[in-house]
XYZ file of C-alpha atoms in Angstrom:
351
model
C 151.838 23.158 108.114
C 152.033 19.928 109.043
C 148.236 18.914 109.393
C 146.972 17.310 106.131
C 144.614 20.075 103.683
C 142.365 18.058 101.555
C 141.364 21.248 99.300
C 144.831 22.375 99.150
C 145.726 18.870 97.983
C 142.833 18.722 96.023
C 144.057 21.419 94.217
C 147.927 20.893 94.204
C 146.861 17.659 92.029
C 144.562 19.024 89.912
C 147.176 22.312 88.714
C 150.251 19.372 88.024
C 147.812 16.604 86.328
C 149.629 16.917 83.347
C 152.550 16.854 84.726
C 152.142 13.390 86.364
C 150.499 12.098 83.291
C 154.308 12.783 81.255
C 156.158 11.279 84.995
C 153.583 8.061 84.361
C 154.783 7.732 80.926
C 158.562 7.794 81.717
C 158.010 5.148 84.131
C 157.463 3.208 81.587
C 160.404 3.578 79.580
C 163.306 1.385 79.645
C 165.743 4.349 79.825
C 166.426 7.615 80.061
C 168.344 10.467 77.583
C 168.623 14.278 78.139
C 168.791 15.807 74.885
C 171.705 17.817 75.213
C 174.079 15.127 76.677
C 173.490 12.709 73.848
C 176.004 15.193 72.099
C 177.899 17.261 74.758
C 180.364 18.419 73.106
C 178.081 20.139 70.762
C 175.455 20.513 72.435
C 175.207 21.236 76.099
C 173.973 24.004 77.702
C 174.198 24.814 80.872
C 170.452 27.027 81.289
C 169.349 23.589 80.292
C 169.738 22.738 84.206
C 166.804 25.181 85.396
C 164.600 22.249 83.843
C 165.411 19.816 87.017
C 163.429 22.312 88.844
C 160.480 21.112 87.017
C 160.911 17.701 87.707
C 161.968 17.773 91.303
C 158.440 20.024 91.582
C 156.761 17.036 89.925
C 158.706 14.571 92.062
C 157.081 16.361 95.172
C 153.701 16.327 93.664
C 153.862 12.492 92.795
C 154.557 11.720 96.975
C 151.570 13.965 97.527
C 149.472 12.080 95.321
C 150.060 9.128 96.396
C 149.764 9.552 99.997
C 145.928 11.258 98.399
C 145.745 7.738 96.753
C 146.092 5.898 99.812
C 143.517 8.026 101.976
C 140.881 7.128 98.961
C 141.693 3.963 99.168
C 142.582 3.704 96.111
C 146.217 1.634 97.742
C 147.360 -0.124 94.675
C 147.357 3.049 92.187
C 149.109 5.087 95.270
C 152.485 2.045 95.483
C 152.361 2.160 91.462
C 153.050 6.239 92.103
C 155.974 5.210 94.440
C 157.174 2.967 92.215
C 157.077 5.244 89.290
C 159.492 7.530 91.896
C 161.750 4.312 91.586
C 162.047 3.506 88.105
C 161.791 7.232 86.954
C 164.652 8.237 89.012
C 166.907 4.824 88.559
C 166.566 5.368 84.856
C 168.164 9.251 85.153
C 170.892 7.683 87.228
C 171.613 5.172 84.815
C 171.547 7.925 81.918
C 175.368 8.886 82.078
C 174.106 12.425 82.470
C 176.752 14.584 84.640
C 176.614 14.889 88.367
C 174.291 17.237 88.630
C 171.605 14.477 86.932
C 172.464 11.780 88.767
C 171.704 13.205 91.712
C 168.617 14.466 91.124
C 167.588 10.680 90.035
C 168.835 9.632 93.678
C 167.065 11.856 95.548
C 163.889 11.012 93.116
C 164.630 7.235 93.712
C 165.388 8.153 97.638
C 162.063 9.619 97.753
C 159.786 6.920 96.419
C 161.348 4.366 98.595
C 160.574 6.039 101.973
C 157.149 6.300 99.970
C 156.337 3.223 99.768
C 157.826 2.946 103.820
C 155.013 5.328 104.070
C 152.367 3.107 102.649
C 153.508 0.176 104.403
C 152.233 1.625 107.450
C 148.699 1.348 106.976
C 148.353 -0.611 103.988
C 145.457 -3.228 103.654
C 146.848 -4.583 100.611
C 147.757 -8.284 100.945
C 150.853 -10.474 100.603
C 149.868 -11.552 97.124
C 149.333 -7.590 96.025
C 152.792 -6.820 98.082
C 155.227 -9.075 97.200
C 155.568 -8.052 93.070
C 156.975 -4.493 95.108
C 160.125 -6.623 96.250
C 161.455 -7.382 93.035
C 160.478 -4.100 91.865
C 162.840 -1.720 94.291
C 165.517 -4.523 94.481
C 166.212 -4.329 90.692
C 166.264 -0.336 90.794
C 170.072 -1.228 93.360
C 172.148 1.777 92.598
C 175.109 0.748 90.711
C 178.643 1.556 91.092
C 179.286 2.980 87.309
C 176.821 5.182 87.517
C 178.437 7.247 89.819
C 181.752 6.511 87.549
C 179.916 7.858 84.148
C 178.754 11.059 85.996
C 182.255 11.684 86.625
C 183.406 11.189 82.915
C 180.142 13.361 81.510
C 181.545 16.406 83.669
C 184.826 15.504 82.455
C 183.988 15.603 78.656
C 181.736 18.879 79.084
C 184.589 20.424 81.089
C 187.348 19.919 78.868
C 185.424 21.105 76.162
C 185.025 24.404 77.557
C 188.952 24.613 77.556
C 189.793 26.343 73.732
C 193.657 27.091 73.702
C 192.925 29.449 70.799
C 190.301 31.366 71.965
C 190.728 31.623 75.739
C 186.955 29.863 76.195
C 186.541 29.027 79.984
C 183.964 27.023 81.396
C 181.926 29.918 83.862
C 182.726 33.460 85.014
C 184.863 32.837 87.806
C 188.185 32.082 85.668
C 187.653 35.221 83.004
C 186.550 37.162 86.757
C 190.183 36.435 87.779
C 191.932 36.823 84.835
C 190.710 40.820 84.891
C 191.184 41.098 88.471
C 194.681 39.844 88.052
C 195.500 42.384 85.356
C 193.853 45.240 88.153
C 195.705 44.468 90.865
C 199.424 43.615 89.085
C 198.895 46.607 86.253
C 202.621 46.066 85.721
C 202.031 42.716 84.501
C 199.082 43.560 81.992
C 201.482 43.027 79.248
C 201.680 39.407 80.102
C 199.880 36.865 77.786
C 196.598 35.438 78.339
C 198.460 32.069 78.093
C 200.846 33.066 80.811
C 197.557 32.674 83.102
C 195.717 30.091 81.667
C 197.528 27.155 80.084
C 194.496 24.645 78.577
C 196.843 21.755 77.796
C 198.161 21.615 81.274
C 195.293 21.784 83.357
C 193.050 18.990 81.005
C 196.349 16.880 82.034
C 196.034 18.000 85.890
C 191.900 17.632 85.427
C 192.079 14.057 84.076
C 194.584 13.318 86.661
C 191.607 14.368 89.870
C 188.829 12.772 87.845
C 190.770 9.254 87.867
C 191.496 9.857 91.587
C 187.651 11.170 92.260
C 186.365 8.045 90.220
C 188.362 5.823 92.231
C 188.021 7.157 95.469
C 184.023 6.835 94.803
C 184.065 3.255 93.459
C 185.621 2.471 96.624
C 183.494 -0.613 98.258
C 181.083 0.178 101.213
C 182.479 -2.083 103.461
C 185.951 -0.756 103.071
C 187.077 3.004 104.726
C 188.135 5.500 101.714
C 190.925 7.935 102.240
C 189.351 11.590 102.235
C 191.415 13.726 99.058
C 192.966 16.652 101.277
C 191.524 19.184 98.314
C 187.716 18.080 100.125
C 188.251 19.757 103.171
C 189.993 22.791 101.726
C 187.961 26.209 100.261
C 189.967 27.749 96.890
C 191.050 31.362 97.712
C 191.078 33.705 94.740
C 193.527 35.650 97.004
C 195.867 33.091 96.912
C 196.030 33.085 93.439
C 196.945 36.874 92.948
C 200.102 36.106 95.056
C 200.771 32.786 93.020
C 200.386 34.927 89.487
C 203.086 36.917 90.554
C 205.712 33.656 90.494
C 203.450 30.953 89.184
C 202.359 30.046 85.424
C 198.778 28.530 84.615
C 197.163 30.023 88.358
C 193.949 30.551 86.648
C 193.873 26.773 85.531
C 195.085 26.227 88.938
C 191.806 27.791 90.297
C 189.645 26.355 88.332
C 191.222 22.849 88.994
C 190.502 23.909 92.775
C 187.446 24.830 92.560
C 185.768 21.967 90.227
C 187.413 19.345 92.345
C 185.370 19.711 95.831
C 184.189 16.403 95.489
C 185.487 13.872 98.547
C 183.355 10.560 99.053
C 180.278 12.518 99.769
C 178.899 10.220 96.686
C 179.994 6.845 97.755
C 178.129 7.663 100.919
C 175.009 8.786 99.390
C 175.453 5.502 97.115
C 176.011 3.270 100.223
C 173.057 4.894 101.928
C 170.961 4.480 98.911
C 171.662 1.328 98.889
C 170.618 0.187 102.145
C 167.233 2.045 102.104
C 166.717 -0.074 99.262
C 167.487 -3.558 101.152
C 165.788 -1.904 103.762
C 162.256 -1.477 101.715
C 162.478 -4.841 100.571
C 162.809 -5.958 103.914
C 159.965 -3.811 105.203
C 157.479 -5.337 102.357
C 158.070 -9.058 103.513
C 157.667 -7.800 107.269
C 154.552 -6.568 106.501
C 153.436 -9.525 104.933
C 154.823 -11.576 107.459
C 152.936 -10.027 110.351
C 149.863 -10.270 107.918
C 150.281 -13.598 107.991
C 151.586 -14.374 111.131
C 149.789 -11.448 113.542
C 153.145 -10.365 114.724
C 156.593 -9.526 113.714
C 159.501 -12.659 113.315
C 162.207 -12.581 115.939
C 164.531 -13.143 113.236
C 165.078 -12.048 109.148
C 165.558 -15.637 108.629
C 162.315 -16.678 109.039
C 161.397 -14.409 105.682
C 163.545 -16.544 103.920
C 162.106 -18.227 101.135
C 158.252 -17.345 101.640
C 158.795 -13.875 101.494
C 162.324 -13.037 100.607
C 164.658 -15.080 98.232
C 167.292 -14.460 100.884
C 167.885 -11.505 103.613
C 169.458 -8.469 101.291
C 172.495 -7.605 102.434
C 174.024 -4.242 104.655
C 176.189 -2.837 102.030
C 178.532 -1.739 104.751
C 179.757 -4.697 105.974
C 178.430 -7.246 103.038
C 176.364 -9.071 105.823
C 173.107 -9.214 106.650
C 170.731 -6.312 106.953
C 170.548 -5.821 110.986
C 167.354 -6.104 112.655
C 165.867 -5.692 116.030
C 162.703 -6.981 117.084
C 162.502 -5.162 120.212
C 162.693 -1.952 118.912
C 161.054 -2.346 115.583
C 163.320 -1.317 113.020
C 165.903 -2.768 110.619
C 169.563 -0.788 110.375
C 172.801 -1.094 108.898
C 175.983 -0.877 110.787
C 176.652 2.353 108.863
C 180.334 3.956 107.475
C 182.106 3.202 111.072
C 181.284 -0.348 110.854
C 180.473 -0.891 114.111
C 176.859 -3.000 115.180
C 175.382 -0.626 117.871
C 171.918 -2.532 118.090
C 170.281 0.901 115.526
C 167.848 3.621 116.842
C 165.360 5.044 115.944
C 164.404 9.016 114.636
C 163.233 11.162 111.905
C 166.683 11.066 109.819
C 167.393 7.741 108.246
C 170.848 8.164 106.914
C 171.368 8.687 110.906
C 169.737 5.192 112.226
């Protein structure tokens, strides 16, 4: 439900205590390594990805907790649990992990910021206890090559899956294929393996997409990417059995096809990221403003230099961070670039 359950709380702490004792500690370190990808080529494994579960359940816990922080009024232990949301998950982004990690370090990071939005709420905390927070989100900015060394992690671990001699394919779906293709052309069983699957050839087609994904992704916010036409499209395995009739390599097609479903879904998410984090900053010096002041400014410039070095900037048009007195909130003119004075809702990446 939605109504707040002290006991259930109470208790939701109490089971994951240990659990947010290890999350405390890697807040504190300076970076962040999953075992398996500081050697991926000999190494990875891919069960090793049922262990994000743990840490997205943890990741849950810590918001709890520090919303249960707040309410004891214990407000300066429940931002440090935000901020530990921060770091932690800016650390795993930074970690050169593959996709899969990276994203579960932005939606950590995501997470603690609208945290601390949270707190900000009904914080008594004052300016001097508020203002350390500022510097704090604004150096965990998402950066650019992160998104970039995801990319080139799944691009090592996938090529390495990709043994000429042995016919090793990364998953089921290609070795699925291969026997279905064999079922439904019998006539053709004779045909070699390599007939099918050609490794050389599609690590030269894969390192071809993952240049054009990379770049596509590193694309500035301000500036409208070109969608890849492969984005919008769903692989057909029945397309393939027609192609293996004329076509050489259709299983390395496939599995081209179906790794590459990646359009600028990332650059968005990065963007968005991005401007929650201006955004946070901006809330913390409002707050302290109105602390100060009894209301709100009528403009972001008159948080410049007490409480913010400078207004951070909307990273979709390189200005500043748009703001509206009237209706409350501060906005960003979003991926159509177009200033339509914000709203307000429940979804964020919508305002």
């Amino acid at each position: 439900g939605t109504a707040w359950d002290q006991p259930v709380v109470d208790d939701a702490i109490a089971k994951n205590a240990e659990a947010l004792g290890y999350f405390a500690d890697a807040a504190k370190k300076s970076s962040f390594q999953y075992p398996g990808y500081a050697d991926p080529l000999n190494s990875y494994d891919i069960t090793k990805f049922q262990s994000f579960g743990g840490v997205w359940a943890t990741t849950r816990t810590a918001v709890l907790n520090a919303a249960n922080l707040q309410k004891q009024g214990k407000e300066g232990d429940a931002f440090q649990q935000a901020l530990h949301l921060i770091h932690v998950g800016a650390s795993i982004q930074h970690s050169q992990g593959p996709m899969v990690t990276y994203l579960v370090g932005s939606n950590m990071k995501i997470l603690g910021m609208q945290t601390i939005q949270r707190l900000l709420m009904d914080t008594k905390l004052s300016k001097i206890d508020l203002a350390p927070y500022i510097t704090e989100v604004q150096n965990a900015v998402t950066r650019t090559d992160d998104i970039a060394n995801g990319f080139k992690m799944e691009y090592t671990i996938q090529t390495a899956y990709l043994d000429d001699s042995s016919f090793q394919i990364s998953g089921d779906a290609a070795q699925k294929a291969f026997l279905e293709i064999q079922q439904w052309v019998p006539w053709r069983a004779w045909v070699p393996k390599s007939y099918y699957f050609q490794p050389h050839k599609i690590i030269a087609e894969v390192t071809a997409e993952y240049r054009k994904v990379v770049s596509l992704n590193s694309t500035p916010c301000t500036e409208t990417p070109q969608q890849p036409s492969y984005a919008s499209t769903t692989p057909n395995i029945w397309m393939y059995y027609v192609r293996s009739y004329f076509l050489p390599n259709a299983i390395g097609q496939f599995m081209n096809e179906m790794a590459f479903h990646y359009g600028t879904e990332l650059r968005t998410r990065l963007c968005n990221e991005n401007f929650l984090n201006g955004a946070t900053q901006t809330l913390i010096a409002l707050k302290e403003f109105s602390q100060d002041n009894g209301a709100l400014p009528i403009s972001l410039t008159q948080l410049v230099p007490i409480y913010l070095p400078s207004v951070p900037l909307d990273p979709y048009d390189g200005k500043a961070i748009k703001y509206s007195a009237e209706k409350k909130i501060v906005y960003s003119v979003g991926s159509d670039h177009v200033d339509n004075g914000g709203s307000t809702g429940d979804d964020w990446q919508k305002m």
